[in-house]
Short mmCIF file of C-alpha atoms in Angstrom, two decimals:
data_model
loop_
_atom_site.label_atom_id
_atom_site.label_comp_id
_atom_site.label_asym_id
_atom_site.label_seq_id
_atom_site.Cartn_x
_atom_site.Cartn_y
_atom_site.Cartn_z
CA MET A 2 0.09 -0.20 -0.11
CA PRO A 3 1.39 3.37 -0.97
CA THR A 4 2.29 5.82 1.73
CA PRO A 5 -0.23 8.58 2.05
CA ARG A 6 1.05 11.90 0.71
CA VAL A 7 0.02 15.00 3.05
CA VAL A 8 0.61 18.27 1.24
CA ILE A 9 0.56 21.71 3.26
CA VAL A 10 0.17 24.67 1.24
CA GLY A 11 1.62 27.71 3.06
CA ALA A 12 4.15 27.95 5.86
CA GLY A 13 2.92 30.87 8.06
CA PHE A 14 1.52 30.35 11.58
CA ALA A 15 -0.86 27.56 10.32
CA GLY A 16 1.18 25.74 7.85
CA TYR A 17 4.42 25.57 9.87
CA ASN A 18 2.62 24.30 12.87
CA VAL A 19 0.50 21.81 11.13
CA ALA A 20 3.84 20.50 9.74
CA ARG A 21 5.51 20.33 12.97
CA LEU A 22 2.69 18.86 14.93
CA LEU A 23 2.29 15.88 12.23
CA GLU A 24 6.16 15.17 12.54
CA ARG A 25 5.40 14.39 16.06
CA LYS A 26 2.07 12.63 15.61
CA LEU A 27 3.03 10.34 12.92
CA ARG A 28 5.64 7.85 12.93
CA ARG A 29 8.48 7.85 9.88
CA GLY A 30 6.67 5.92 7.19
CA GLN A 31 3.02 6.62 8.14
CA ALA A 32 2.86 9.64 5.49
CA GLN A 33 5.06 11.78 3.29
CA LEU A 34 4.86 15.23 4.33
CA LYS A 35 5.30 18.15 2.00
CA ILE A 36 5.03 21.98 2.53
CA ILE A 37 4.51 24.32 -0.48
CA ALA A 38 6.08 27.76 0.27
CA PRO A 39 7.90 30.40 -1.84
CA HIS A 40 10.40 30.86 0.80
CA GLY A 41 12.35 28.68 2.95
CA TYR A 42 11.04 30.25 6.36
CA SER A 43 8.08 30.85 8.31
CA LEU A 44 7.50 34.45 9.10
CA TYR A 45 6.28 35.88 12.19
CA GLN A 46 4.04 38.87 10.75
CA PRO A 47 2.99 40.44 13.95
CA LEU A 48 6.73 41.96 14.40
CA LEU A 49 6.99 43.26 10.78
CA PRO A 50 6.58 46.89 12.15
CA GLU A 51 9.48 46.37 14.37
CA VAL A 52 11.59 45.36 11.67
CA ALA A 53 10.61 48.32 9.49
CA ALA A 54 11.61 50.44 12.60
CA GLY A 55 14.94 48.79 12.87
CA VAL A 56 14.18 47.52 16.33
CA LEU A 57 14.59 43.84 15.18
CA ASP A 58 16.82 42.21 12.51
CA PRO A 59 14.94 40.69 9.63
CA ARG A 60 16.16 37.18 10.43
CA SER A 61 14.94 37.32 14.07
CA ILE A 62 11.45 36.73 12.83
CA ALA A 63 12.22 34.36 9.94
CA GLY A 64 12.40 30.77 11.18
CA PRO A 65 14.22 28.42 8.90
CA LEU A 66 12.04 25.52 7.58
CA HIS A 67 15.03 23.31 6.94
CA ARG A 68 16.26 23.59 10.47
CA MET A 69 12.62 23.49 12.18
CA LEU A 70 11.15 20.70 10.12
CA ARG A 71 12.95 17.30 9.88
CA ARG A 72 10.87 15.17 7.82
CA THR A 73 8.88 17.64 5.81
CA GLN A 74 9.91 18.21 2.29
CA LEU A 75 9.96 21.86 1.07
CA VAL A 76 8.35 22.57 -2.29
CA PRO A 77 9.82 26.16 -3.25
CA GLY A 78 7.08 27.81 -5.03
CA ARG A 79 3.44 29.25 -4.79
CA ALA A 80 0.53 27.31 -5.23
CA THR A 81 -1.57 28.73 -7.84
CA GLY A 82 -4.45 26.08 -8.22
CA VAL A 83 -6.08 23.05 -6.88
CA ASP A 84 -7.65 20.43 -8.87
CA LEU A 85 -10.14 18.59 -6.30
CA ALA A 86 -11.03 15.87 -8.90
CA ALA A 87 -7.51 14.90 -9.78
CA ARG A 88 -6.27 15.72 -6.21
CA THR A 89 -3.28 17.67 -7.24
CA VAL A 90 -2.05 21.04 -6.38
CA GLU A 91 -0.63 23.48 -9.38
CA VAL A 92 2.58 25.06 -8.06
CA ASP A 93 4.49 27.93 -9.92
CA MET A 94 8.31 26.87 -8.75
CA ILE A 95 10.80 29.55 -7.99
CA ASP A 96 12.63 28.83 -11.20
CA GLY A 97 9.62 29.60 -13.40
CA SER A 98 8.52 25.82 -14.11
CA VAL A 99 5.11 24.62 -13.15
CA LYS A 100 4.74 21.37 -11.07
CA ALA A 101 1.73 19.23 -10.19
CA VAL A 102 1.83 17.89 -6.64
CA PRO A 103 -0.34 15.09 -5.93
CA TYR A 104 -1.95 14.77 -2.71
CA ASP A 105 -4.26 12.21 -0.34
CA ARG A 106 -4.63 14.85 2.27
CA LEU A 107 -4.49 18.53 1.46
CA VAL A 108 -4.07 21.26 4.03
CA LEU A 109 -4.92 24.55 2.80
CA CYS A 110 -3.43 27.56 4.60
CA PRO A 111 -1.81 30.02 1.96
CA GLY A 112 -2.37 33.02 4.22
CA SER A 113 -3.64 36.43 2.76
CA VAL A 114 -2.59 39.18 0.39
CA THR A 115 -3.18 42.86 0.88
CA ARG A 116 -6.65 43.99 -0.27
CA THR A 117 -6.61 46.97 -2.62
CA PHE A 118 -9.48 49.08 -4.05
CA ASP A 119 -9.62 51.04 -7.34
CA ILE A 120 -8.25 54.27 -5.97
CA PRO A 121 -6.31 56.30 -8.55
CA GLY A 122 -2.57 55.99 -8.16
CA LEU A 123 -2.80 53.44 -5.39
CA LYS A 124 -1.02 50.53 -7.11
CA GLU A 125 1.61 52.99 -8.48
CA HIS A 126 2.51 54.94 -5.37
CA ALA A 127 1.47 53.10 -2.34
CA HIS A 128 3.43 50.53 -0.09
CA GLY A 129 2.45 47.55 1.61
CA MET A 130 3.40 46.02 4.98
CA LYS A 131 2.75 42.34 4.38
CA ASN A 132 6.19 40.48 4.14
CA LEU A 133 9.75 40.86 5.08
CA ALA A 134 10.99 42.38 1.96
CA GLU A 135 8.33 45.08 2.22
CA ALA A 136 9.27 46.01 5.94
CA VAL A 137 13.11 45.97 4.93
CA TYR A 138 12.27 48.21 1.89
CA MET A 139 10.15 50.56 4.02
CA ARG A 140 12.92 51.15 6.45
CA ASP A 141 15.23 52.15 3.67
CA HIS A 142 12.51 54.22 2.19
CA VAL A 143 11.71 56.14 5.26
CA ILE A 144 15.28 56.98 6.13
CA ALA A 145 15.92 57.80 2.52
CA GLN A 146 13.17 60.52 2.78
CA LEU A 147 14.73 62.11 5.74
CA GLU A 148 18.12 62.06 3.96
CA LEU A 149 16.78 63.55 0.86
CA ALA A 150 14.77 66.17 2.83
CA SER A 151 17.65 67.41 4.39
CA ALA A 152 19.73 67.67 1.22
CA THR A 153 17.14 69.74 -0.71
CA ASP A 154 16.39 73.51 -0.52
CA ASP A 155 13.02 73.19 -2.22
CA ALA A 156 10.44 73.69 0.46
CA ALA A 157 7.68 71.91 -1.29
CA GLU A 158 9.70 68.77 -1.77
CA ARG A 159 10.95 68.87 1.85
CA ALA A 160 7.22 68.91 2.94
CA ALA A 161 6.25 66.07 0.85
CA ARG A 162 9.33 63.94 1.92
CA LEU A 163 8.65 64.56 5.56
CA GLY A 164 4.99 63.90 5.21
CA PHE A 165 4.10 60.15 5.89
CA LEU A 166 0.48 58.69 5.48
CA VAL A 167 -0.68 55.14 6.93
CA VAL A 168 -3.98 54.07 5.62
CA GLY A 169 -5.90 51.50 7.94
CA GLY A 170 -6.64 51.69 11.73
CA GLY A 171 -6.30 47.82 12.37
CA TYR A 172 -3.45 46.22 14.26
CA SER A 173 -0.97 46.54 11.38
CA GLY A 174 -1.74 50.01 10.50
CA VAL A 175 -1.44 51.14 14.16
CA GLU A 176 1.62 49.39 15.02
CA THR A 177 3.39 50.58 11.56
CA ALA A 178 2.41 54.23 12.38
CA ALA A 179 3.48 53.86 15.90
CA ASN A 180 6.95 52.16 15.37
CA LEU A 181 7.89 54.20 12.39
CA HIS A 182 6.97 57.51 13.86
CA LEU A 183 9.31 56.81 16.56
CA LEU A 184 11.94 55.93 14.11
CA THR A 185 11.68 59.19 12.39
CA LEU A 186 10.92 61.28 15.48
CA ASN A 187 14.29 59.90 17.10
CA ALA A 188 16.30 60.45 13.59
CA MET A 189 15.44 64.06 13.36
CA ARG A 190 18.33 64.76 15.80
CA ARG A 191 20.72 63.69 13.25
CA PHE A 192 19.47 66.17 10.67
CA PRO A 193 20.22 69.34 12.01
CA ARG A 194 19.14 71.09 8.87
CA LEU A 195 15.45 69.67 9.50
CA ASP A 196 12.86 71.36 11.57
CA PRO A 197 11.31 68.75 13.65
CA ASP A 198 7.97 70.65 13.42
CA LEU A 199 7.91 69.81 9.67
CA LEU A 200 7.73 66.13 10.36
CA SER A 201 4.20 65.00 9.68
CA TRP A 202 2.40 61.54 10.46
CA THR A 203 -1.24 60.61 9.43
CA LEU A 204 -3.23 57.63 10.17
CA ILE A 205 -6.73 57.65 8.71
CA ASP A 206 -9.58 54.73 8.59
CA LEU A 207 -12.96 54.55 7.46
CA ALA A 208 -14.15 53.09 10.64
CA PRO A 209 -15.55 55.19 13.51
CA ARG A 210 -13.23 53.81 16.18
CA LEU A 211 -9.57 52.95 16.22
CA LEU A 212 -8.91 49.37 17.23
CA PRO A 213 -12.62 48.30 17.73
CA GLU A 214 -11.26 44.59 18.54
CA LEU A 215 -9.91 45.97 21.70
CA GLY A 216 -13.13 47.59 22.98
CA GLU A 217 -13.78 51.20 23.25
CA ARG A 218 -11.75 52.14 26.28
CA LEU A 219 -8.50 50.81 24.91
CA GLY A 220 -9.19 51.90 21.64
CA ASP A 221 -9.42 55.49 22.90
CA VAL A 222 -6.35 55.09 25.12
CA ALA A 223 -4.24 54.07 22.12
CA MET A 224 -5.74 56.96 20.02
CA ALA A 225 -4.79 59.39 22.69
CA LYS A 226 -1.59 58.21 23.26
CA LEU A 227 -0.55 58.40 19.50
CA ARG A 228 -2.23 61.88 19.24
CA ARG A 229 -0.18 63.02 22.22
CA ARG A 230 3.09 61.78 20.54
CA GLY A 231 2.07 63.78 17.36
CA ILE A 232 0.32 61.46 14.76
CA ASP A 233 -2.74 62.97 13.19
CA ILE A 234 -5.48 60.39 13.58
CA ARG A 235 -8.55 60.78 11.24
CA LEU A 236 -11.53 58.60 11.51
CA ARG A 237 -14.34 58.10 8.90
CA VAL A 238 -11.93 59.23 6.50
CA SER A 239 -10.08 57.10 3.58
CA LEU A 240 -7.92 57.67 0.54
CA LYS A 241 -9.54 59.20 -2.58
CA SER A 242 -6.50 59.41 -4.97
CA LEU A 243 -2.72 59.48 -4.86
CA THR A 244 -0.06 60.92 -6.76
CA ALA A 245 3.82 60.60 -6.54
CA ASP A 246 3.97 63.72 -4.01
CA SER A 247 0.57 64.09 -2.58
CA ALA A 248 -2.58 62.22 -1.41
CA GLU A 249 -6.23 63.39 -1.35
CA MET A 250 -8.56 62.46 1.15
CA THR A 251 -12.30 61.70 0.91
CA ASP A 252 -12.88 64.73 3.30
CA GLY A 253 -11.15 66.88 0.59
CA ARG A 254 -7.97 67.47 2.27
CA VAL A 255 -4.61 67.23 0.18
CA LEU A 256 -1.50 66.08 2.29
CA PRO A 257 1.96 66.62 0.71
CA THR A 258 3.58 63.09 0.97
CA ARG A 259 6.02 60.72 -0.76
CA THR A 260 5.16 57.84 1.49
CA VAL A 261 1.69 56.27 1.69
CA ILE A 262 1.78 52.62 3.54
CA TRP A 263 -1.73 50.74 2.80
CA THR A 264 -2.71 48.25 5.45
CA ALA A 265 -6.22 48.55 4.85
CA GLY A 266 -7.26 44.69 5.25
CA VAL A 267 -6.32 41.62 3.62
CA THR A 268 -8.04 38.96 1.46
CA PRO A 269 -7.36 35.29 1.04
CA ALA A 270 -4.51 34.14 -1.33
CA PRO A 271 -5.67 33.69 -4.94
CA VAL A 272 -5.42 30.10 -4.91
CA VAL A 273 -8.45 29.67 -2.74
CA ALA A 274 -10.60 30.94 -5.34
CA THR A 275 -9.48 27.91 -7.86
CA LEU A 276 -11.42 25.41 -5.85
CA ASP A 277 -14.75 26.87 -6.87
CA ARG A 278 -16.35 26.12 -3.61
CA PRO A 279 -18.64 28.20 -1.16
CA THR A 280 -16.84 31.04 0.40
CA GLU A 281 -17.59 33.86 2.96
CA LYS A 282 -15.93 37.02 2.48
CA GLY A 283 -13.61 35.21 0.16
CA ARG A 284 -12.72 32.56 2.75
CA LEU A 285 -13.52 28.84 2.35
CA VAL A 286 -16.63 27.62 4.36
CA VAL A 287 -15.51 24.53 6.17
CA GLY A 288 -17.20 22.55 9.20
CA ALA A 289 -16.24 22.80 12.77
CA ASP A 290 -13.80 20.06 12.07
CA LEU A 291 -12.19 22.44 9.36
CA ARG A 292 -12.88 19.90 6.49
CA LEU A 293 -14.03 21.07 3.16
CA PRO A 294 -17.75 19.96 2.85
CA GLY A 295 -17.97 17.02 0.31
CA HIS A 296 -14.24 16.83 0.34
CA PRO A 297 -13.01 15.11 3.70
CA GLU A 298 -9.56 14.75 2.48
CA VAL A 299 -9.32 18.63 2.43
CA PHE A 300 -8.66 20.71 5.46
CA ALA A 301 -8.53 24.57 5.39
CA LEU A 302 -7.70 26.97 7.97
CA GLY A 303 -6.22 30.44 8.92
CA ASP A 304 -6.83 33.25 6.57
CA ALA A 305 -8.16 30.88 3.96
CA ALA A 306 -10.99 29.32 5.84
CA ALA A 307 -14.23 30.76 7.36
CA VAL A 308 -14.23 28.51 10.56
CA PRO A 309 -17.33 28.38 12.65
CA ASP A 310 -16.75 30.02 15.97
CA LEU A 311 -18.27 27.58 18.50
CA ALA A 312 -17.28 29.82 21.43
CA ARG A 313 -19.58 32.84 20.33
CA GLY A 314 -22.23 30.61 18.33
CA ASP A 315 -25.08 32.18 16.27
CA GLY A 316 -23.34 31.53 13.13
CA ALA A 317 -19.98 33.61 13.93
CA ILE A 318 -16.88 32.77 12.14
CA CYS A 319 -13.37 32.85 13.86
CA PRO A 320 -11.46 36.16 12.86
CA PRO A 321 -8.18 35.83 10.80
CA THR A 322 -5.79 36.22 13.42
CA ALA A 323 -2.25 34.80 14.36
CA GLN A 324 -3.96 33.23 17.47
CA HIS A 325 -6.62 31.40 15.88
CA ALA A 326 -4.42 30.12 12.94
CA THR A 327 -1.91 28.65 15.42
CA ARG A 328 -4.69 27.01 17.55
CA GLN A 329 -6.37 25.86 14.46
CA ALA A 330 -3.07 24.30 13.37
CA ARG A 331 -3.39 21.77 16.37
CA ALA A 332 -6.97 20.87 15.44
CA VAL A 333 -5.97 20.26 11.82
CA ALA A 334 -2.64 18.39 12.74
CA HIS A 335 -4.91 16.15 15.02
CA ASN A 336 -7.81 15.55 12.41
CA VAL A 337 -5.42 14.85 9.66
CA ALA A 338 -3.51 12.25 11.86
CA ALA A 339 -6.81 10.90 12.82
CA SER A 340 -8.06 10.43 9.23
CA LEU A 341 -4.83 8.22 8.59
CA THR A 342 -5.22 6.09 11.51
CA GLY A 343 -8.80 5.60 11.66
CA ARG A 344 -9.79 7.61 14.76
CA GLU A 345 -12.38 10.16 15.01
CA PRO A 346 -11.91 13.96 14.10
CA ARG A 347 -12.67 16.70 16.80
CA PRO A 348 -13.95 19.97 16.36
CA TYR A 349 -12.20 23.47 16.79
CA HIS A 350 -13.23 25.23 19.81
CA HIS A 351 -11.09 28.06 21.46
CA ARG A 352 -10.75 30.19 24.64
CA ASP A 353 -10.03 33.81 23.51
CA LEU A 354 -6.62 34.77 25.14
CA GLY A 355 -7.07 38.41 24.43
CA MET A 356 -5.29 41.01 22.29
CA VAL A 357 -1.98 42.99 22.37
CA VAL A 358 -1.02 46.16 20.37
CA ASP A 359 2.61 47.42 20.39
CA LEU A 360 2.58 51.35 20.26
CA GLY A 361 6.46 51.39 20.12
CA GLY A 362 8.99 52.08 23.07
CA PRO A 363 7.53 51.39 26.34
CA GLN A 364 3.89 52.03 25.28
CA ALA A 365 1.49 49.45 24.47
CA VAL A 366 -2.31 48.44 24.95
CA ALA A 367 -3.41 44.99 25.92
CA ARG A 368 -6.49 42.87 26.95
CA PRO A 369 -5.07 39.74 28.29
CA LEU A 370 -8.04 37.26 29.15
CA GLY A 371 -10.37 40.30 29.27
CA VAL A 372 -8.20 42.37 31.47
CA PRO A 373 -7.37 45.91 30.11
CA LEU A 374 -3.64 46.99 30.52
CA THR A 375 -1.89 50.24 29.21
CA GLY A 376 1.69 51.58 29.52
CA VAL A 377 4.59 49.34 30.70
CA PRO A 378 2.54 46.57 32.05
CA ALA A 379 0.76 46.16 28.74
CA GLN A 380 4.09 46.19 26.82
CA ALA A 381 5.40 43.51 29.05
CA VAL A 382 2.56 41.37 28.10
CA THR A 383 2.77 42.27 24.43
CA ARG A 384 6.44 40.96 24.45
CA GLY A 385 5.97 38.06 26.59
CA TYR A 386 3.19 36.96 24.23
CA HIS A 387 5.31 37.46 21.28
CA LEU A 388 8.24 35.59 22.62
CA SER A 389 5.89 32.79 23.42
CA THR A 390 4.86 32.44 19.94
CA VAL A 391 7.88 33.28 17.92
CA PRO A 392 8.92 29.81 16.33
CA SER A 393 12.05 28.20 17.52
CA LEU A 394 14.41 28.90 20.62
CA ARG A 395 16.88 30.43 18.20
CA ALA A 396 14.38 32.98 16.99
CA LYS A 397 13.19 33.78 20.74
CA ALA A 398 16.75 34.55 21.62
CA ARG A 399 17.38 36.73 18.52
CA VAL A 400 14.19 38.54 19.21
CA MET A 401 15.08 39.14 23.09
CA GLY A 402 18.53 39.97 22.23
CA ASP A 403 17.46 42.59 19.49
CA TRP A 404 15.06 44.31 22.07
CA LEU A 405 17.65 44.69 24.54
CA LEU A 406 20.46 45.97 22.14
CA HIS A 407 17.89 48.47 20.69
CA SER A 408 16.88 49.64 24.15
CA LEU A 409 20.64 50.23 24.97
CA ALA A 410 22.16 51.41 21.79
CA GLY A 411 19.60 52.78 19.87
CA ASP A 412 19.26 52.82 16.12
CA ASP A 413 22.21 53.43 13.65
CA LEU A 414 19.94 54.63 10.65
CA ILE A 415 21.58 52.34 8.23
CA ARG A 416 19.96 51.75 4.81
CA LEU A 417 20.54 48.10 3.58
CA GLY A 418 20.30 49.01 -0.26
CA PHE A 419 16.84 47.94 -0.99
CA LEU A 420 16.50 51.24 -2.94
CA ASP A 421 19.47 50.24 -4.98
CA THR A 422 18.16 49.85 -8.86
CA ARG A 423 21.18 47.83 -9.85
CA THR A 424 20.37 44.26 -11.32
CA GLY A 425 23.10 42.07 -10.06
CA ARG A 426 24.54 41.46 -13.44
CA GLN A 427 28.13 41.36 -14.20
CA VAL A 428 27.92 45.09 -15.70
CA ASP A 429 26.54 46.39 -12.52
CA LEU A 430 28.98 44.45 -10.17
CA GLU A 431 32.27 46.02 -11.73
CA HIS A 432 33.72 48.01 -8.87
CA SER A 433 36.73 49.34 -10.78
CA VAL A 434 37.25 52.68 -12.17
CA PRO A 435 36.64 52.66 -16.18
CA ASP A 436 39.88 52.27 -18.16
CA GLN A 437 41.46 55.06 -20.09
CA ASP A 438 40.25 53.67 -23.27
CA ALA A 439 36.75 53.54 -22.08
CA ARG A 440 35.42 55.54 -24.90
CA VAL A 441 37.74 54.28 -27.64
CA PRO A 442 35.66 52.65 -30.30
CA GLY A 443 35.86 48.87 -29.87
CA SER A 444 36.87 48.85 -26.38
CA ARG A 445 34.70 47.07 -23.70
CA SER A 446 33.07 50.37 -22.39
CA ALA A 447 32.53 52.18 -26.02
CA GLY A 448 29.27 53.55 -26.26
CA LYS A 449 28.24 53.36 -22.51
CA ASP A 450 27.18 56.47 -20.72
CA PRO A 451 30.06 57.76 -18.57
CA ALA A 452 27.54 59.24 -15.96
CA ARG A 453 26.22 55.63 -15.70
CA GLN A 454 29.65 54.29 -15.15
CA ASP A 455 30.38 57.01 -12.66
CA ASN A 456 27.12 56.29 -10.87
CA ARG A 457 28.18 52.57 -10.75
CA VAL A 458 31.32 53.21 -9.03
CA THR A 459 29.56 55.49 -6.48
CA HIS A 460 27.21 52.87 -5.49
CA ALA A 461 29.92 50.18 -5.37
CA GLY A 462 32.09 52.37 -2.84
#
């Protein structure tokens, strides 16, 4: 009898934990485990704002799958389709090829992508904060705006480069605005030519309240703290249009800005739509045992699934949070193993542990087990929660060390080169000064723009 093939789509909170737990629950030879992911790491997304702010090193929140999973084969690519009849997953491999991966059990947890709207200029000029590359790029971009503002004598350009706009008043938007605002606020002392009063941070959201999931009191506390720090928070307002150096709001105001960070919600990964099964808000409708109705061999969880919230009842579904994804992974791992060993599956039922929101520095708001906390106690709970859920002991040690080092030494304001437009080809990697015969017909450098060559040497230095 062939060994059952268990294929896991996605390596986020849900996917990584399903694979890790199945390695423990299933003996060697009971199943072939494969995980489909474009990167060789599991990303701890809640700490992306701290990576963008330079508090954490990017590697600290990226757990290497090759180290953390011993018996699970990595399929390096992105799932683009699922054929339920043929029981295969179509994968775009990282080398550009397309591969069909067969399965006997399928676990769908591909995560989500940033949700955008048909707003003029949004796709051309806004930035996301959903993955590691975007977080590192945003740090480079923000520091570059301060450097360019200091270098220019044009008042309009300086105002636009010192104007920052975050769209979205949820956890990601609030934490991004709070942490990056602290970065720029502390950095202003390094730029004596810049007037600190010119620094402008704006956070907008269409909702009537900030962080409604935390409750009215804590949402108001968070808003008051951010406003006292200097962040302009505008509710019931959204983005109307965007250009390279300005943003128009739905209330008619126009903000000079070269930096718009879009965090206004997410939507399930596109592969979910290829199943052609019932969805709710784009998420696959599954049973309480996280199985796809009509296909007991398929499980879905995390951002990809509309999982019944048995704790709340009345037809409620679980919100797409990291806490739920991690806990649903335990239920799915149990149920997948049970389906292979002839045992009964169990429904997903949870007890809410509460929410935490990092406001940068010693400030935070939190509601652990329903208890409202603010300030230093809330920050202690927030960081304790993150440390408990960051994958692997090595990652926990890195995160703790980064926090300690940043609190003692501060930020060096170093850009890592993500704004560099060079391609990495040999012509862009030449570090030597052009030869004297660079413009002699027939020579290697003949016909090239001398300014382009000088620019390359400058970058290399």
